[in-house]
mmCIF file of C-alpha atoms and ligand atoms in Angstrom:
data_model
loop_
_atom_site.group_PDB
_atom_site.id
_atom_site.type_symbol
_atom_site.label_atom_id
_atom_site.label_comp_id
_atom_site.label_asym_id
_atom_site.label_seq_id
_atom_site.Cartn_x
_atom_site.Cartn_y
_atom_site.Cartn_z
ATOM 1 C CA UNK I 171 74.689 23.308 -19.924
ATOM 2 C CA UNK I 172 74.002 26.144 -18.090
ATOM 3 C CA UNK I 173 76.263 27.736 -15.468
ATOM 4 C CA UNK I 174 75.428 24.902 -12.665
ATOM 5 C CA UNK I 175 77.684 22.144 -15.254
ATOM 6 C CA UNK I 176 80.731 24.365 -14.738
ATOM 7 C CA UNK I 177 83.050 22.334 -12.568
ATOM 8 C CA UNK I 178 84.584 24.172 -9.781
ATOM 9 C CA UNK I 179 85.032 27.813 -8.479
ATOM 10 C CA UNK I 180 81.697 28.658 -7.583
ATOM 11 C CA UNK I 181 82.541 31.771 -5.749
ATOM 12 C CA UNK I 182 84.263 33.599 -9.088
ATOM 13 C CA UNK I 183 80.978 31.991 -10.894
ATOM 14 C CA UNK I 184 79.290 33.551 -8.733
ATOM 15 C CA UNK I 185 80.610 37.000 -8.922
ATOM 16 C CA UNK I 186 80.498 36.940 -12.549
ATOM 17 C CA UNK I 187 76.735 36.117 -12.212
ATOM 18 C CA UNK I 188 76.294 38.775 -9.795
ATOM 19 C CA UNK I 189 78.115 41.262 -12.355
ATOM 20 C CA UNK I 190 75.525 40.369 -14.941
ATOM 21 C CA UNK I 191 72.829 40.472 -13.023
ATOM 22 C CA UNK I 192 73.668 44.074 -12.309
ATOM 23 C CA UNK I 193 74.462 44.759 -15.776
ATOM 24 C CA UNK I 194 77.926 45.936 -14.457
ATOM 25 C CA UNK I 195 80.187 43.644 -16.300
ATOM 26 C CA UNK I 196 83.726 45.133 -17.114
ATOM 27 C CA UNK I 197 84.274 45.916 -20.594
ATOM 28 C CA UNK I 198 88.035 44.112 -20.374
ATOM 29 C CA UNK I 199 88.329 40.807 -18.345
ATOM 30 C CA UNK I 200 91.326 38.552 -17.889
ATOM 31 C CA UNK I 201 90.426 35.134 -17.308
ATOM 32 C CA UNK I 202 93.653 33.461 -15.660
ATOM 33 C CA UNK I 203 93.725 29.901 -14.413
ATOM 34 C CA UNK I 204 96.074 27.149 -15.053
ATOM 35 C CA UNK I 205 95.436 24.991 -18.459
ATOM 36 C CA UNK I 206 92.380 22.773 -17.968
ATOM 37 C CA UNK I 207 90.541 25.422 -15.393
ATOM 38 C CA UNK I 208 87.790 26.092 -17.827
ATOM 39 C CA UNK I 209 88.762 29.598 -19.025
ATOM 40 C CA UNK I 210 87.150 29.217 -22.594
ATOM 41 C CA UNK I 211 84.164 27.182 -21.052
ATOM 42 C CA UNK I 212 83.484 30.043 -18.510
ATOM 43 C CA UNK I 213 84.019 33.101 -20.982
ATOM 44 C CA UNK I 214 81.382 30.970 -23.530
ATOM 45 C CA UNK I 215 78.702 30.650 -20.612
ATOM 46 C CA UNK I 216 79.210 34.473 -20.371
ATOM 47 C CA UNK I 217 78.737 35.391 -23.764
ATOM 48 C CA UNK I 218 75.745 33.161 -24.297
ATOM 49 C CA UNK I 219 74.243 35.059 -21.350
ATOM 50 C CA UNK I 220 74.928 37.963 -22.862
ATOM 51 C CA UNK I 221 73.203 37.678 -25.526
ATOM 52 C CA UNK I 222 70.546 34.733 -25.042
ATOM 53 C CA UNK I 223 67.350 35.398 -26.106
ATOM 54 C CA UNK I 224 65.639 33.752 -23.342
ATOM 55 C CA UNK I 225 67.641 34.696 -20.391
ATOM 56 C CA UNK I 226 66.318 32.632 -17.784
ATOM 57 C CA UNK I 227 67.295 32.993 -14.437
ATOM 58 C CA UNK I 228 68.656 30.057 -12.179
ATOM 59 C CA UNK I 229 69.484 30.629 -8.047
ATOM 60 C CA UNK I 230 68.270 34.263 -8.577
ATOM 61 C CA UNK I 231 70.753 35.040 -10.743
ATOM 62 C CA UNK I 232 71.169 34.954 -14.783
ATOM 63 C CA UNK I 233 71.867 32.385 -16.443
ATOM 64 C CA UNK I 234 71.490 30.924 -20.538
ATOM 65 C CA UNK I 235 69.198 28.705 -22.050
ATOM 66 C CA UNK I 236 71.441 26.724 -24.373
ATOM 67 C CA UNK I 237 68.625 26.403 -26.715
ATOM 68 C CA UNK I 238 68.026 29.712 -28.291
ATOM 69 C CA UNK I 239 69.113 30.888 -32.009
ATOM 70 C CA UNK I 240 72.468 32.933 -30.089
ATOM 71 C CA UNK I 241 72.994 30.261 -27.729
ATOM 72 C CA UNK I 242 73.328 27.591 -30.457
ATOM 73 C CA UNK I 243 75.221 29.056 -32.613
ATOM 74 C CA UNK I 244 77.598 30.883 -29.899
ATOM 75 C CA UNK I 245 77.522 27.003 -28.553
ATOM 76 C CA UNK I 246 79.132 25.876 -32.367
ATOM 77 C CA UNK I 247 82.210 27.443 -31.171
ATOM 78 C CA UNK I 248 82.408 25.702 -27.963
ATOM 79 C CA UNK I 249 84.682 22.799 -29.264
ATOM 80 C CA UNK I 250 87.546 25.673 -29.986
ATOM 81 C CA UNK I 251 90.047 23.264 -31.155
ATOM 82 C CA UNK I 252 88.169 21.481 -33.671
ATOM 83 C CA UNK I 253 87.265 25.052 -35.300
ATOM 84 C CA UNK I 254 90.650 26.085 -34.561
ATOM 85 C CA UNK I 255 92.261 23.373 -36.739
ATOM 86 C CA UNK I 256 89.303 24.098 -39.409
ATOM 87 C CA UNK I 257 89.772 27.536 -40.023
ATOM 88 C CA UNK I 258 94.225 27.079 -39.980
ATOM 89 C CA UNK I 259 93.358 24.245 -42.565
ATOM 90 C CA UNK I 260 91.311 26.765 -44.703
ATOM 91 C CA UNK I 261 93.993 29.090 -44.675
ATOM 92 C CA UNK I 262 96.072 26.236 -45.662
ATOM 93 C CA UNK I 263 94.162 25.524 -48.900
ATOM 94 C CA UNK I 264 94.481 29.649 -49.959
ATOM 95 C CA UNK I 265 96.682 30.893 -52.586
ATOM 96 C CA UNK I 266 100.244 32.069 -50.785
ATOM 97 C CA UNK I 267 99.398 35.609 -51.308
ATOM 98 C CA UNK I 268 96.254 35.180 -49.725
ATOM 99 C CA UNK I 269 97.792 32.644 -47.341
ATOM 100 C CA UNK I 270 99.871 35.806 -45.541
ATOM 101 C CA UNK I 271 96.908 38.317 -45.223
ATOM 102 C CA UNK I 272 94.567 35.832 -43.482
ATOM 103 C CA UNK I 273 94.578 35.881 -39.997
ATOM 104 C CA UNK I 274 93.194 32.863 -37.943
ATOM 105 C CA UNK I 275 89.813 33.647 -36.402
ATOM 106 C CA UNK I 276 86.807 31.860 -35.164
ATOM 107 C CA UNK I 277 83.418 33.112 -35.426
ATOM 108 C CA UNK I 278 80.421 30.906 -35.273
ATOM 109 C CA UNK I 279 77.979 34.024 -34.292
ATOM 110 C CA UNK I 280 78.106 37.895 -35.918
ATOM 111 C CA UNK I 281 78.721 39.352 -32.393
ATOM 112 C CA UNK I 282 80.856 36.706 -30.795
ATOM 113 C CA UNK I 283 84.539 36.484 -32.255
ATOM 114 C CA UNK I 284 87.135 34.227 -30.717
ATOM 115 C CA UNK I 285 90.786 35.068 -31.461
ATOM 116 C CA UNK I 286 93.313 32.382 -30.796
ATOM 117 C CA UNK I 287 96.868 32.413 -30.937
ATOM 118 C CA UNK I 288 97.868 32.602 -34.607
ATOM 119 C CA UNK I 289 100.256 29.451 -35.848
ATOM 120 C CA UNK I 290 103.156 28.460 -36.626
ATOM 121 C CA UNK I 291 104.427 31.394 -33.746
ATOM 122 C CA UNK I 292 100.978 30.790 -31.727
ATOM 123 C CA UNK I 293 100.875 34.550 -30.638
ATOM 124 C CA UNK I 294 98.256 36.977 -31.380
ATOM 125 C CA UNK I 295 99.310 39.032 -34.261
ATOM 126 C CA UNK I 296 98.747 42.564 -35.092
ATOM 127 C CA UNK I 297 96.313 42.109 -37.952
ATOM 128 C CA UNK I 298 94.411 39.563 -35.979
ATOM 129 C CA UNK I 299 94.213 42.895 -33.423
ATOM 130 C CA UNK I 300 93.254 45.289 -36.008
ATOM 131 C CA UNK I 301 90.560 42.958 -37.307
ATOM 132 C CA UNK I 302 89.415 43.412 -33.928
ATOM 133 C CA UNK I 303 89.451 47.195 -33.764
ATOM 134 C CA UNK I 304 87.449 47.087 -37.384
ATOM 135 C CA UNK I 305 84.436 44.897 -35.673
ATOM 136 C CA UNK I 306 84.573 46.311 -32.370
ATOM 137 C CA UNK I 307 82.741 50.004 -32.794
ATOM 138 C CA UNK I 308 80.008 48.699 -34.415
ATOM 139 C CA UNK I 309 76.714 47.715 -32.341
ATOM 140 C CA UNK I 310 75.610 44.171 -32.405
ATOM 141 C CA UNK I 311 74.032 42.856 -34.872
ATOM 142 C CA UNK I 312 71.855 40.068 -33.747
ATOM 143 C CA UNK I 313 72.701 40.358 -29.788
ATOM 144 C CA UNK I 314 73.151 42.736 -26.902
ATOM 145 C CA UNK I 315 76.714 42.383 -26.632
ATOM 146 C CA UNK I 316 79.979 42.085 -28.831
ATOM 147 C CA UNK I 317 82.526 39.449 -27.088
ATOM 148 C CA UNK I 318 85.941 39.367 -28.169
ATOM 149 C CA UNK I 319 87.793 36.147 -26.493
ATOM 150 C CA UNK I 320 91.586 36.109 -26.761
ATOM 151 C CA UNK I 321 91.576 32.138 -26.188
ATOM 152 C CA UNK I 322 95.357 32.694 -25.410
ATOM 153 C CA UNK I 323 96.695 35.741 -24.512
ATOM 154 C CA UNK I 324 100.196 35.443 -25.972
ATOM 155 C CA UNK I 325 100.661 38.577 -27.753
ATOM 156 C CA UNK I 326 103.310 39.789 -30.688
ATOM 157 C CA UNK I 327 104.682 43.319 -29.249
ATOM 158 C CA UNK I 328 102.855 45.152 -31.929
ATOM 159 C CA UNK I 329 99.470 43.541 -31.343
ATOM 160 C CA UNK I 330 99.766 44.264 -27.253
ATOM 161 C CA UNK I 331 100.266 47.953 -27.995
ATOM 162 C CA UNK I 332 97.522 47.912 -30.809
ATOM 163 C CA UNK I 333 95.175 46.467 -27.942
ATOM 164 C CA UNK I 334 96.288 48.817 -25.378
ATOM 165 C CA UNK I 335 94.338 51.408 -27.602
ATOM 166 C CA UNK I 336 90.987 49.462 -27.613
ATOM 167 C CA UNK I 337 91.429 48.913 -23.891
ATOM 168 C CA UNK I 338 91.691 52.502 -23.376
ATOM 169 C CA UNK I 339 88.071 53.193 -25.221
ATOM 170 C CA UNK I 340 86.210 50.098 -25.115
ATOM 171 C CA UNK I 341 82.683 50.785 -26.567
ATOM 172 C CA UNK I 342 80.016 50.227 -24.039
ATOM 173 C CA UNK I 343 78.679 47.390 -25.944
ATOM 174 C CA UNK I 344 81.668 45.175 -25.978
ATOM 175 C CA UNK I 345 83.662 42.924 -23.938
ATOM 176 C CA UNK I 346 86.869 41.961 -24.101
ATOM 177 C CA UNK I 347 88.171 38.556 -22.304
ATOM 178 C CA UNK I 348 91.734 38.054 -22.216
ATOM 179 C CA UNK I 349 92.272 34.076 -21.338
ATOM 180 C CA UNK I 350 95.947 33.060 -20.104
ATOM 181 C CA UNK I 351 97.598 30.945 -17.427
ATOM 182 C CA UNK I 352 100.467 33.224 -16.714
ATOM 183 C CA UNK I 353 99.034 37.228 -16.178
ATOM 184 C CA UNK I 354 101.966 38.164 -15.128
ATOM 185 C CA UNK I 355 103.537 37.821 -19.044
ATOM 186 C CA UNK I 356 100.987 40.374 -19.874
ATOM 187 C CA UNK I 357 102.121 44.062 -20.238
ATOM 188 C CA UNK I 358 101.174 46.049 -16.794
ATOM 189 C CA UNK I 359 99.389 48.629 -18.934
ATOM 190 C CA UNK I 360 97.095 46.030 -20.333
ATOM 191 C CA UNK I 361 96.433 44.425 -17.110
ATOM 192 C CA UNK I 362 95.846 47.925 -14.929
ATOM 193 C CA UNK I 363 92.926 48.435 -17.745
ATOM 194 C CA UNK I 364 91.188 44.715 -16.990
ATOM 195 C CA UNK I 365 89.619 43.332 -14.200
ATOM 196 C CA UNK I 366 91.171 39.981 -13.245
ATOM 197 C CA UNK I 367 89.380 37.033 -12.408
ATOM 198 C CA UNK I 368 91.340 33.996 -11.350
ATOM 199 C CA UNK I 369 90.624 30.260 -11.498
ATOM 200 C CA UNK I 370 92.429 28.108 -9.154
ATOM 201 C CA UNK I 371 92.943 24.339 -10.290
ATOM 202 C CA UNK I 372 89.816 22.035 -8.788
ATOM 203 C CA UNK I 373 90.925 19.698 -5.820
ATOM 204 C CA UNK I 374 91.577 15.898 -6.535
ATOM 205 C CA UNK I 375 87.976 15.491 -5.435
ATOM 206 C CA UNK I 376 86.253 17.610 -7.458
ATOM 207 C CA UNK I 377 88.334 16.024 -10.624
ATOM 208 C CA UNK I 378 86.982 12.793 -9.468
ATOM 209 C CA UNK I 379 83.317 13.622 -9.259
ATOM 210 C CA UNK I 380 83.771 15.052 -12.820
ATOM 211 C CA UNK I 381 85.461 11.675 -14.308
ATOM 212 C CA UNK I 382 82.876 9.571 -12.596
ATOM 213 C CA UNK I 383 80.180 11.216 -14.659
ATOM 214 C CA UNK I 384 81.910 11.729 -17.720
ATOM 215 C CA UNK I 385 84.083 8.820 -17.846
ATOM 216 C CA UNK I 386 82.296 5.591 -16.120
ATOM 217 C CA UNK I 387 84.929 3.582 -17.768
ATOM 218 C CA UNK I 388 87.747 4.180 -15.369
ATOM 219 C CA UNK I 389 87.661 2.011 -11.953
ATOM 220 C CA UNK I 390 87.195 4.513 -8.900
ATOM 221 C CA UNK I 391 90.947 3.504 -8.419
ATOM 222 C CA UNK I 392 92.106 4.894 -11.636
ATOM 223 C CA UNK I 393 89.901 7.878 -11.250
ATOM 224 C CA UNK I 394 91.513 8.928 -7.985
ATOM 225 C CA UNK I 395 95.174 8.499 -9.754
ATOM 226 C CA UNK I 396 94.007 10.332 -12.874
ATOM 227 C CA UNK I 397 92.673 13.132 -11.060
ATOM 228 C CA UNK I 398 95.773 13.483 -9.309
ATOM 229 C CA UNK I 399 98.030 13.218 -11.921
ATOM 230 C CA UNK I 400 96.136 15.612 -14.648
ATOM 231 C CA UNK I 401 96.939 18.589 -11.520
ATOM 232 C CA UNK I 402 93.475 19.876 -10.966
ATOM 233 C CA UNK I 403 92.631 20.650 -15.008
ATOM 234 C CA UNK I 404 89.520 19.246 -16.436
ATOM 235 C CA UNK I 405 90.725 19.510 -19.772
ATOM 236 C CA UNK I 406 93.596 17.314 -19.171
ATOM 237 C CA UNK I 407 91.451 14.722 -16.999
ATOM 238 C CA UNK I 408 89.042 14.275 -19.703
ATOM 239 C CA UNK I 409 91.677 13.162 -22.257
ATOM 240 C CA UNK I 410 93.849 11.685 -20.003
ATOM 241 C CA UNK I 411 95.315 8.385 -20.943
ATOM 242 C CA UNK I 412 96.093 6.535 -18.322
ATOM 243 C CA UNK I 413 97.733 3.331 -20.234
ATOM 244 C CA UNK I 414 99.721 5.622 -22.076
ATOM 245 C CA UNK I 415 101.158 7.248 -18.698
ATOM 246 C CA UNK I 416 101.591 4.128 -17.361
ATOM 247 C CA UNK I 417 103.863 2.690 -19.835
ATOM 248 C CA UNK I 418 106.078 6.168 -19.742
ATOM 249 C CA UNK I 419 106.075 5.744 -16.115
ATOM 250 C CA UNK I 420 107.458 2.207 -16.299
ATOM 251 C CA UNK I 421 110.412 3.501 -18.683
ATOM 252 C CA UNK I 422 111.120 6.603 -16.251
ATOM 253 C CA UNK I 423 111.218 4.083 -13.537
ATOM 254 C CA UNK I 424 113.655 1.958 -15.145
ATOM 255 C CA UNK I 425 116.347 5.265 -16.012
ATOM 256 C CA UNK I 426 116.108 5.790 -12.457
ATOM 257 C CA UNK I 427 116.641 2.413 -11.204
ATOM 258 C CA UNK I 428 120.226 2.251 -11.475
ATOM 259 C CA UNK I 429 120.554 5.157 -9.013
ATOM 260 C CA UNK I 430 118.201 3.300 -6.695
ATOM 261 C CA UNK I 431 120.698 0.565 -6.414
ATOM 262 C CA UNK I 432 119.735 -1.773 -9.011
ATOM 263 C CA UNK I 433 122.811 -3.985 -10.774
ATOM 264 C CA UNK I 434 120.882 -5.535 -13.409
ATOM 265 C CA UNK I 435 120.791 -2.879 -16.305
ATOM 266 C CA UNK I 436 119.001 -5.146 -19.129
ATOM 267 C CA UNK I 437 115.943 -3.771 -18.357
ATOM 268 C CA UNK I 438 117.291 -0.449 -18.744
ATOM 269 C CA UNK I 439 119.030 -1.181 -22.138
ATOM 270 C CA UNK I 440 115.934 -2.351 -23.322
ATOM 271 C CA UNK I 441 113.963 0.660 -22.578
ATOM 272 C CA UNK I 442 116.344 3.119 -23.932
ATOM 273 C CA UNK I 443 116.925 1.076 -27.173
ATOM 274 C CA UNK I 444 113.184 1.646 -28.082
ATOM 275 C CA UNK I 445 113.204 5.089 -28.142
ATOM 276 C CA UNK I 446 114.107 5.612 -31.530
ATOM 277 C CA UNK I 447 113.981 8.464 -34.609
ATOM 278 C CA UNK I 448 111.388 10.286 -35.920
ATOM 279 C CA UNK I 449 108.047 11.554 -34.839
ATOM 280 C CA UNK I 450 106.727 8.464 -32.480
ATOM 281 C CA UNK I 451 109.961 8.629 -30.624
ATOM 282 C CA UNK I 452 109.765 12.225 -29.988
ATOM 283 C CA UNK I 453 106.216 12.230 -28.397
ATOM 284 C CA UNK I 454 107.409 9.006 -26.174
ATOM 285 C CA UNK I 455 110.933 10.833 -25.405
ATOM 286 C CA UNK I 456 108.080 14.072 -24.069
ATOM 287 C CA UNK I 457 106.031 11.758 -21.772
ATOM 288 C CA UNK I 458 108.803 10.406 -20.532
ATOM 289 C CA UNK I 459 111.138 13.491 -19.573
ATOM 290 C CA UNK I 460 107.231 14.533 -18.068
ATOM 291 C CA UNK I 461 106.974 11.709 -16.228
ATOM 292 C CA UNK I 462 110.468 12.014 -14.914
ATOM 293 C CA UNK I 463 109.741 15.092 -13.638
ATOM 294 C CA UNK I 464 106.347 14.391 -12.022
ATOM 295 C CA UNK I 465 108.708 11.242 -9.917
ATOM 296 C CA UNK I 466 111.441 13.713 -8.865
ATOM 297 C CA UNK I 467 108.790 16.051 -7.737
ATOM 298 C CA UNK I 468 107.116 13.385 -5.623
ATOM 299 C CA UNK I 469 110.162 12.315 -4.074
ATOM 300 C CA UNK I 470 110.851 15.709 -3.172
ATOM 301 C CA UNK I 471 107.448 15.656 -1.405
ATOM 302 C CA UNK I 472 108.659 12.259 0.500
ATOM 303 C CA UNK I 473 111.601 13.757 1.315
ATOM 304 C CA UNK I 474 110.075 17.065 2.852
ATOM 305 C CA UNK I 475 107.352 15.197 5.113
ATOM 306 C CA UNK I 476 104.358 16.154 2.835
ATOM 307 C CA UNK I 477 103.559 12.408 0.904
ATOM 308 C CA UNK I 478 100.005 13.993 0.707
ATOM 309 C CA UNK I 479 101.162 15.884 -2.311
ATOM 310 C CA UNK I 480 102.529 13.005 -4.159
ATOM 311 C CA UNK I 481 100.790 12.611 -7.413
ATOM 312 C CA UNK I 482 101.777 9.174 -8.377
ATOM 313 C CA UNK I 483 99.440 8.266 -5.244
ATOM 314 C CA UNK I 484 99.293 4.296 -6.344
ATOM 315 C CA UNK I 485 103.143 3.644 -6.065
ATOM 316 C CA UNK I 486 103.714 5.737 -2.444
ATOM 317 C CA UNK I 487 105.220 3.051 -0.671
ATOM 318 C CA UNK I 488 107.647 2.254 -3.924
ATOM 319 C CA UNK I 489 108.773 5.982 -3.656
ATOM 320 C CA UNK I 490 109.163 5.692 0.177
ATOM 321 C CA UNK I 491 112.069 3.161 -0.700
ATOM 322 C CA UNK I 492 113.090 5.115 -3.413
ATOM 323 C CA UNK I 493 113.367 8.769 -1.335
ATOM 324 C CA UNK I 494 115.750 6.293 1.165
ATOM 325 C CA UNK I 495 118.295 5.541 -1.674
ATOM 326 C CA UNK I 496 118.639 9.338 -2.302
ATOM 327 C CA UNK I 497 119.213 13.241 -0.774
ATOM 328 C CA UNK I 498 117.865 16.344 -1.755
ATOM 329 C CA UNK I 499 121.336 17.418 -3.295
ATOM 330 C CA UNK I 500 120.599 14.166 -5.350
ATOM 331 C CA UNK I 501 117.224 15.217 -6.442
ATOM 332 C CA UNK I 502 118.243 18.789 -7.141
ATOM 333 C CA UNK I 503 121.408 17.286 -9.398
ATOM 334 C CA UNK I 504 118.838 14.854 -11.149
ATOM 335 C CA UNK I 505 116.372 17.793 -12.337
ATOM 336 C CA UNK I 506 119.272 19.949 -13.686
ATOM 337 C CA UNK I 507 120.482 16.836 -15.930
ATOM 338 C CA UNK I 508 116.582 16.158 -16.667
ATOM 339 C CA UNK I 509 116.766 19.624 -17.919
ATOM 340 C CA UNK I 510 119.486 19.076 -20.043
ATOM 341 C CA UNK I 511 118.468 16.007 -21.379
ATOM 342 C CA UNK I 512 115.224 18.259 -22.656
ATOM 343 C CA UNK I 513 117.497 20.878 -24.506
ATOM 344 C CA UNK I 514 119.558 17.758 -25.889
ATOM 345 C CA UNK I 515 116.487 16.663 -27.461
ATOM 346 C CA UNK I 516 115.666 19.823 -29.066
ATOM 347 C CA UNK I 517 119.384 19.519 -30.480
ATOM 348 C CA UNK I 518 118.199 16.122 -31.790
ATOM 349 C CA UNK I 519 120.717 14.141 -29.917
ATOM 350 C CA UNK I 520 120.160 10.669 -30.733
ATOM 351 C CA UNK I 521 117.429 9.698 -28.126
ATOM 352 C CA UNK I 522 118.664 6.259 -26.880
ATOM 353 C CA UNK I 523 122.075 7.385 -26.149
ATOM 354 C CA UNK I 524 120.868 10.158 -24.259
ATOM 355 C CA UNK I 525 118.838 8.592 -22.130
ATOM 356 C CA UNK I 526 121.257 6.329 -21.444
ATOM 357 C CA UNK I 527 123.724 8.630 -20.019
ATOM 358 C CA UNK I 528 120.944 10.370 -18.282
ATOM 359 C CA UNK I 529 120.631 7.262 -16.480
ATOM 360 C CA UNK I 530 124.488 6.631 -15.883
ATOM 361 C CA UNK I 531 125.349 10.241 -14.707
ATOM 362 C CA UNK I 532 122.100 9.806 -12.324
ATOM 363 C CA UNK I 533 123.631 6.677 -11.056
ATOM 364 C CA UNK I 534 127.123 8.481 -10.481
ATOM 365 C CA UNK I 535 125.636 11.669 -8.534
HETATM 366 ZN ZN1 ZN V 161 69.389 31.416 -25.038
#
């Protein structure tokens, strides 16, 4: 899987490969971009290129072979979610005393270390950074460059301060990647010591092309819809469950119906009744809340005369009808109510009742 398989952001990829060609790759890089834009995939590709034993050149720029011993071992971490789950499970099976001292790391090649946020808080902890400090000043053993990838650069305070020390004096033979969808959440002192490369979300057309290759079971119309609904994230597009989404949207529309002038509430009650306690009910509720946000956003796009921004493109005509029933103030207050519904769920309010009163409040608003 060479660089040509990376989807989107061709300019950023080119810049990266030019830096690699000149052997001038910065020692600390923030790779920022929305979820699914390929930050981790790209960092892995760079790690492979830095350490590839074949070092092929494509289009005049460095690439990786994907077949040599280094490429193959680094690629074992390509599926980070699986490796992460294994590391967490391995820790779960330890004795309590060891569990506390074990931090989650993923390392399938001696010179490439991935540091995911540590559960349950899902933050990078100081012990993880200390582990990096303990390794980073040793020369790579089997490759040319030590690579340290913080797959989600969300640090506990002490961990961030500890990282700063390495960033002040990184060794020549190591590169640190900080992957984040929100670079402004990093300490300014960290940001100023790194080069920031920004990945932008892919356009719906780029995502559609990708889906045509990877999910041939989707019909062209469905591809178009998924491309818009996933907001330019390939990771999301790959796993997007359209059937699931449409079921949640059916419920969301039933909740909005009274506010749009529907007199018959029997469908609404049938829907809200189906939201039960327990984990199933929670994930159903979460999906419905997300869909409600996207519908309200779409109504706003229609109202402000930018229907091309609408994500639920397949129901544009219906959204236009709905938009005629409400004004801007309604959309604003509906969004606020939705926020209240969301925080009510965190306080474990009864789901069906909370949905009923949410729908009733929108009708009156
Ligand atoms: Zn290789």
